[in-house]
Tab-separated table of C-alpha atoms in Angstrom:
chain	number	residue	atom	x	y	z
F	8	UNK	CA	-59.022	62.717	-20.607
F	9	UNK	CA	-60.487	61.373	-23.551
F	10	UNK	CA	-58.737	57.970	-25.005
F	11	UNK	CA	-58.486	58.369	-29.140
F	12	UNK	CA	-56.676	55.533	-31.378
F	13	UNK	CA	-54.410	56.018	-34.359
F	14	UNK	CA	-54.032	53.232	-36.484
F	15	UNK	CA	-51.107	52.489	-39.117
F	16	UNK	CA	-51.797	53.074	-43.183
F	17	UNK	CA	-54.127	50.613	-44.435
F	18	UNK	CA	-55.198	49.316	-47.649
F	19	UNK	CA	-59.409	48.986	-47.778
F	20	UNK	CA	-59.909	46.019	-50.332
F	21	UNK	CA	-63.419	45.518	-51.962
F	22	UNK	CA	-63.649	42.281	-53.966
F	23	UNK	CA	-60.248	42.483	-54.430
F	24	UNK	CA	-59.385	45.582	-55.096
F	25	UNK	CA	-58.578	48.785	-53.229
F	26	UNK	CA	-61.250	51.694	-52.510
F	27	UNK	CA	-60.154	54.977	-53.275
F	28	UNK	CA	-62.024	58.336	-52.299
F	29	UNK	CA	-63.416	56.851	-49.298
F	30	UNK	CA	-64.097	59.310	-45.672
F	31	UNK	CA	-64.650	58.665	-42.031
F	32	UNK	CA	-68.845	58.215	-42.976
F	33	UNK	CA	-68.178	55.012	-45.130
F	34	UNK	CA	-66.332	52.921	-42.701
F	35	UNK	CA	-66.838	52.102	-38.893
F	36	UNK	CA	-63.968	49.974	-36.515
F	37	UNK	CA	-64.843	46.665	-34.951
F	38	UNK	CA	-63.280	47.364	-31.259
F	39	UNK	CA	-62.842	45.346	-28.090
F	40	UNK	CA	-62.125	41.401	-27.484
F	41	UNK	CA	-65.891	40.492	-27.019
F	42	UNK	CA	-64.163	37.035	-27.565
F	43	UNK	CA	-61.894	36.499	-24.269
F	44	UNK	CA	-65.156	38.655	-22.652
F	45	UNK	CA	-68.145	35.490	-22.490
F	46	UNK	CA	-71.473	36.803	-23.269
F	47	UNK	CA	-70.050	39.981	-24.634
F	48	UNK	CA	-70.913	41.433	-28.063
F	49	UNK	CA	-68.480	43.348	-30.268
F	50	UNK	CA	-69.738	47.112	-31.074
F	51	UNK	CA	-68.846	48.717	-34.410
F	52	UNK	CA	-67.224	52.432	-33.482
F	53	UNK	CA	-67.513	55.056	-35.713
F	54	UNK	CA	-64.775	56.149	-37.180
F	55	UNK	CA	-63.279	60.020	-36.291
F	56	UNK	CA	-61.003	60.388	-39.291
F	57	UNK	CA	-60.326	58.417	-42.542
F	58	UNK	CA	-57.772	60.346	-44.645
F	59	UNK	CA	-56.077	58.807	-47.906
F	60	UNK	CA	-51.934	58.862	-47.053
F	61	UNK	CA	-50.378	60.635	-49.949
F	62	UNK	CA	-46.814	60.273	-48.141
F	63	UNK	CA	-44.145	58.896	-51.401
F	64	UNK	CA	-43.171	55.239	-51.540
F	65	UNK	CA	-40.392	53.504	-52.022
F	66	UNK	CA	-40.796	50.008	-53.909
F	67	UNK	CA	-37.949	48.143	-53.112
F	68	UNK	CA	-37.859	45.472	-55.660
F	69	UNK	CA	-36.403	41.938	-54.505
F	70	UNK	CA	-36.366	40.081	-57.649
F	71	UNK	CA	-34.753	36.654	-57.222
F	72	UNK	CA	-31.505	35.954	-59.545
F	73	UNK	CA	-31.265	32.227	-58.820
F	74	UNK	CA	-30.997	29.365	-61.166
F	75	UNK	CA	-34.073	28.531	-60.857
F	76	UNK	CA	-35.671	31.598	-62.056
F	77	UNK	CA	-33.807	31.380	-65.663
F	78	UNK	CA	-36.246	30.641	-67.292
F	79	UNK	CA	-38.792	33.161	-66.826
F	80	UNK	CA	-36.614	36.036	-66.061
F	81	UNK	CA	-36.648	38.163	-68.977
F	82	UNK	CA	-40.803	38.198	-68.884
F	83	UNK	CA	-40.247	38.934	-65.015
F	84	UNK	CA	-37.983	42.328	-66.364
F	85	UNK	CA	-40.100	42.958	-68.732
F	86	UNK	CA	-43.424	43.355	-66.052
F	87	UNK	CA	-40.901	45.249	-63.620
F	88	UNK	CA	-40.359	47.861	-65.541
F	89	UNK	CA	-44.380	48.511	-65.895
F	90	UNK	CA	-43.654	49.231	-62.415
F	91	UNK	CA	-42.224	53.139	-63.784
F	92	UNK	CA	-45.461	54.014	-64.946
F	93	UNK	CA	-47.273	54.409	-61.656
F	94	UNK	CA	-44.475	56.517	-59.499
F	95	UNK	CA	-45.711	59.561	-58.490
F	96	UNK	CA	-42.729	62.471	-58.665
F	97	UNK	CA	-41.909	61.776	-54.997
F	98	UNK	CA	-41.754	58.028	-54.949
F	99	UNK	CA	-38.335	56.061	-55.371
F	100	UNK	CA	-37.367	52.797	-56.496
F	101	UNK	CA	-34.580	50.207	-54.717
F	102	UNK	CA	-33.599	47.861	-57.370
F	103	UNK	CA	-32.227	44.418	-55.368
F	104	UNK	CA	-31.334	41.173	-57.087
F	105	UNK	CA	-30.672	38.318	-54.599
F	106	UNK	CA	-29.388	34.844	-55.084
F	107	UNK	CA	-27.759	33.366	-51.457
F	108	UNK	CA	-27.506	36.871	-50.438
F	109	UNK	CA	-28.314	40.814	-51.308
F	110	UNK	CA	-26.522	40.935	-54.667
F	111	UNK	CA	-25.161	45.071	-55.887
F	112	UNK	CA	-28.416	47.450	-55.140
F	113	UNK	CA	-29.448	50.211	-56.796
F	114	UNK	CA	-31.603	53.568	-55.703
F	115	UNK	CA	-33.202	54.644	-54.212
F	116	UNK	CA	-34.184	56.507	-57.558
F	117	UNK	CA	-36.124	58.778	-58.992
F	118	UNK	CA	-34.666	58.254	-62.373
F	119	UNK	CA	-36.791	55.976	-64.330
F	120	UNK	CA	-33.816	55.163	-66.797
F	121	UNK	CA	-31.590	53.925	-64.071
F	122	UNK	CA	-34.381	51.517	-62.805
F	123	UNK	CA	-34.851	50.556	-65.804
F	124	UNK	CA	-31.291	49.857	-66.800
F	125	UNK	CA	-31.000	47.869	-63.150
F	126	UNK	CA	-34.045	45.933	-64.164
F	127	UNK	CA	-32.419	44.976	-67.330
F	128	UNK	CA	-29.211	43.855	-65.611
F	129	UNK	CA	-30.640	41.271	-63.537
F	130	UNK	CA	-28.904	38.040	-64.416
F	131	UNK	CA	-29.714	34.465	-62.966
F	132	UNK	CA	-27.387	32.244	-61.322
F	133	UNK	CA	-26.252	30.366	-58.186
F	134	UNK	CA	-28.571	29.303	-55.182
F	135	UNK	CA	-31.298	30.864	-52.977
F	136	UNK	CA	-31.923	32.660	-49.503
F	137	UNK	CA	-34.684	34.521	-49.895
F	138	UNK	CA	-35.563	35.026	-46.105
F	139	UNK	CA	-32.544	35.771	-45.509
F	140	UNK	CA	-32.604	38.894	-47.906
F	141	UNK	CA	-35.742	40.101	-47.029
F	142	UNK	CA	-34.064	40.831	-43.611
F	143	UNK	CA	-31.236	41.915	-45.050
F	144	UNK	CA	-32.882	44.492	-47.075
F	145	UNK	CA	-35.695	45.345	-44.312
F	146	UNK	CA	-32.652	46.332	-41.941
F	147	UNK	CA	-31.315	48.708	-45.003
F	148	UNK	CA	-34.304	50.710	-45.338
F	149	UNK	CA	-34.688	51.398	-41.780
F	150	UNK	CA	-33.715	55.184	-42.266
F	151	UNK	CA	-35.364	55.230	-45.811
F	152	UNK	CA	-38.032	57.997	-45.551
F	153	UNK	CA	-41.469	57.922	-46.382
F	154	UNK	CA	-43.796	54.622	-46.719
F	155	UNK	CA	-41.371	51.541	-47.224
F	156	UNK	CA	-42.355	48.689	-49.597
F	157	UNK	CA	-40.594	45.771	-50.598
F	158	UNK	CA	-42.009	43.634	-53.655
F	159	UNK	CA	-40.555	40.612	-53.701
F	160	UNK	CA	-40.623	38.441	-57.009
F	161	UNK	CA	-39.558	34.599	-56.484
F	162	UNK	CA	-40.460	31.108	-56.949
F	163	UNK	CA	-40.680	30.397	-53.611
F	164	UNK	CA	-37.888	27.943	-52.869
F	165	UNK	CA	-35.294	28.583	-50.425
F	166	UNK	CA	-32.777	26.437	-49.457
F	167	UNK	CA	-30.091	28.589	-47.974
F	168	UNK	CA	-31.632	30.761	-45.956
F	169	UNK	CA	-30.218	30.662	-41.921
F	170	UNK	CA	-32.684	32.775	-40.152
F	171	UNK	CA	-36.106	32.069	-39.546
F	172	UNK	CA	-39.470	33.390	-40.442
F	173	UNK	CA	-39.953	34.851	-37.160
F	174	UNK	CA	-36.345	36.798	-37.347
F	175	UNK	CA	-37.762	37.799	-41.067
F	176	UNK	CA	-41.137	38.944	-39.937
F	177	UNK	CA	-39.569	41.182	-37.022
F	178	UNK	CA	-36.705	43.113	-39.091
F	179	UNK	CA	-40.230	43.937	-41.381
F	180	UNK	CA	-41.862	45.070	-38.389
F	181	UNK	CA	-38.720	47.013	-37.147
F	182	UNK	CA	-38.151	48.641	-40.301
F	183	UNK	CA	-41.970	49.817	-40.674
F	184	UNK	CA	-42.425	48.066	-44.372
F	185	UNK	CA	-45.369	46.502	-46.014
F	186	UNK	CA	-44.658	43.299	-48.183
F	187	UNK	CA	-46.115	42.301	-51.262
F	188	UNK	CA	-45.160	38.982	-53.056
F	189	UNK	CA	-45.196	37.933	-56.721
F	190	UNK	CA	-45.040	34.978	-56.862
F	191	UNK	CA	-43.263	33.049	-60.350
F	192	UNK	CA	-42.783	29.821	-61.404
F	193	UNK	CA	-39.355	28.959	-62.460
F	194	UNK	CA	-37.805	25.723	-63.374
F	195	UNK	CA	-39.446	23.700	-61.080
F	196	UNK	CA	-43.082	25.677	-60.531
F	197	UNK	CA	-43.676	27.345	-57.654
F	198	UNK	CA	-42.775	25.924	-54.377
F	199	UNK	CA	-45.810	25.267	-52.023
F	200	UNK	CA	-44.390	25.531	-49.008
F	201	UNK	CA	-42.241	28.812	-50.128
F	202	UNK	CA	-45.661	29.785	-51.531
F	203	UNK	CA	-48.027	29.751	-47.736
F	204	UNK	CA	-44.670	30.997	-46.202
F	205	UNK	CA	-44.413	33.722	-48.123
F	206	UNK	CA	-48.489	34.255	-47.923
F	207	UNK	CA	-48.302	34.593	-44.255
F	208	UNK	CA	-45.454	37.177	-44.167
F	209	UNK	CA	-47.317	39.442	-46.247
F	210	UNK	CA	-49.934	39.606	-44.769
F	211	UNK	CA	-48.651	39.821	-40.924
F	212	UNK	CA	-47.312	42.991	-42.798
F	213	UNK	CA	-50.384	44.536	-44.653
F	214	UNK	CA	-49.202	43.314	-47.546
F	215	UNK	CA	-50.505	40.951	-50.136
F	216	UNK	CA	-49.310	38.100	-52.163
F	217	UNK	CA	-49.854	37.008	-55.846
F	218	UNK	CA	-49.232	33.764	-57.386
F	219	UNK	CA	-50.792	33.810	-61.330
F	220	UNK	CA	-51.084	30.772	-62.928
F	221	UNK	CA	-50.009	32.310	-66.249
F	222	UNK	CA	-47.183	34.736	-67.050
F	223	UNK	CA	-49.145	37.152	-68.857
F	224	UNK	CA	-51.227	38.201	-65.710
F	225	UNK	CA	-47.725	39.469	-64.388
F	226	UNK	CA	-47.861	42.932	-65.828
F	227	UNK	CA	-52.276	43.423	-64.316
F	228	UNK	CA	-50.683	42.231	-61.124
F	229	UNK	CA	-47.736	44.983	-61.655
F	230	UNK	CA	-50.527	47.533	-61.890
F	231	UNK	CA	-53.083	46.506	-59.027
F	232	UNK	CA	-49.934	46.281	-56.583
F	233	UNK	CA	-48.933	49.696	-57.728
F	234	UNK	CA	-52.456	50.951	-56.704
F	235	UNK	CA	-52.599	49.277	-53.474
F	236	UNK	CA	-49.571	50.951	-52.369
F	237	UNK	CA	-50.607	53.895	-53.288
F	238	UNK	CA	-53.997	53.800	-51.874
F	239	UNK	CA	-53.299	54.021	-47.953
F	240	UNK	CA	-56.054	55.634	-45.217
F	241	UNK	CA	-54.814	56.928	-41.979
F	242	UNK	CA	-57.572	55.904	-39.876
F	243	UNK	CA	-58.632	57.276	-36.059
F	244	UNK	CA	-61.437	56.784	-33.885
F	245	UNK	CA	-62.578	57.096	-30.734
F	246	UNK	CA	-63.173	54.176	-28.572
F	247	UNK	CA	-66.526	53.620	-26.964
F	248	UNK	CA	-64.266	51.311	-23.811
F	249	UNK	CA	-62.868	54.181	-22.500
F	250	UNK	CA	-60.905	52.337	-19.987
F	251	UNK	CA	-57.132	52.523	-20.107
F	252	UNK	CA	-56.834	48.386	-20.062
F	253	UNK	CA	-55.811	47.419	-23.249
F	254	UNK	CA	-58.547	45.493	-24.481
């Protein structure tokens, strides 16, 4: 019997951006724990398969509706809806303002108009739990088909959320989604602690985060997220440790 490894969809980032058109001869897989083995050296593997996932997406867009996001939130619509002109005729949109809690959702959509119209109804006001609704959200899409995404676009500070990062971080995991985070600085900036929180999560996920320093980078940001999604391998290769010992 001959042992063979899957792995999950994967963005391949070059200098920052993702690689498209790429096959099993450009890459190789780094295998084994040559670090918990002393004196061991890690072998590259060659990689069986490397296939670009053209499965649809569904953005899910958490877009924070707090106070504190007033001030910036009609440039914050405004860069959302760039979001439309990357879906492929498969992919949907989820539409979810949050303040203390999931506010009315909308989608998933095809129709561009009604994101667009949700986009535009976003309005700002109360407190903010933004762990919280990432969970809350993540458990909603469990049965959403196809690759699950959830872009969430805050300023980082939560003060009412009751669950914890590791609750958070395990309803993602459950649910199969990949988060990306925009970060945007409301009233008060960007919170740094919010900000590394928010970092991490993403990127336990396969996701990544972005925190501009000016507004106007929001809608290139919009448009290299949109291609990251989109540009997913499903990798395989064969292991040269053919021993079933999990290492």
């Amino acid at each position: 019997e001959r042992l063979e490894i899957g792995l999950h969809e994967l963005a391949i980032i070059a200098f920052g951006n993702p690689r498209v058109g790429l096959g099993e001869h450009h890459l190789e897989q780094i295998d084994g724990r040559a670090e918990e083995r002393p004196g061991a050296v890690e072998t590259p593997q060659l990689v069986a398969l490397a296939v670009q996932g053209s499965a649809p997406v569904t953005f899910a867009l958490l877009i924070d509706s707090s106070q504190s996001m007033g001030y910036n939130v009609d440039f914050v619509r405004s860069a959302a809806r760039r979001l439309n002109t990357y879906l492929r005729k498969d992919d949907t949109v989820i539409v979810a303002p949050f303040t203390t809690s999931l506010l009315p959702i909308t989608g998933p959509t095809k129709d561009v108009a009604t994101m667009i119209e949700a986009i535009g109804a976003v309005q700002t006001a109360g407190g903010t739990a933004i762990l919280d609704s990432i969970t809350e959200l993540a458990n909603r899409m469990k049965n959403v088909e196809g690759r699950r995404t959830i872009v969430l676009v805050t300023d980082g500070y939560d003060e009412n959320s009751h669950g914890s990062v590791e609750e958070t971080l395990t309803a993602l995991h459950k649910a199969d989604i990949t988060l990306y985070v925009v970060g945007i600085g409301g009233i008060a900036g960007v919170s740094i602690k919010g900000q590394q929180t928010l970092k991490s999560l993403a990127a336990e996920t396969g996701g990544r985060s972005f925190f501009p320093w000016r507004l106007e980078d929001l809608t290139e940001i919009y448009d290299s997220l949109a291609v990251d999604v989109q540009t997913r391998y499903l990798l395989s290769y064969t292991p040269k440790n053919q021993a079933h010992d999990g290492k």
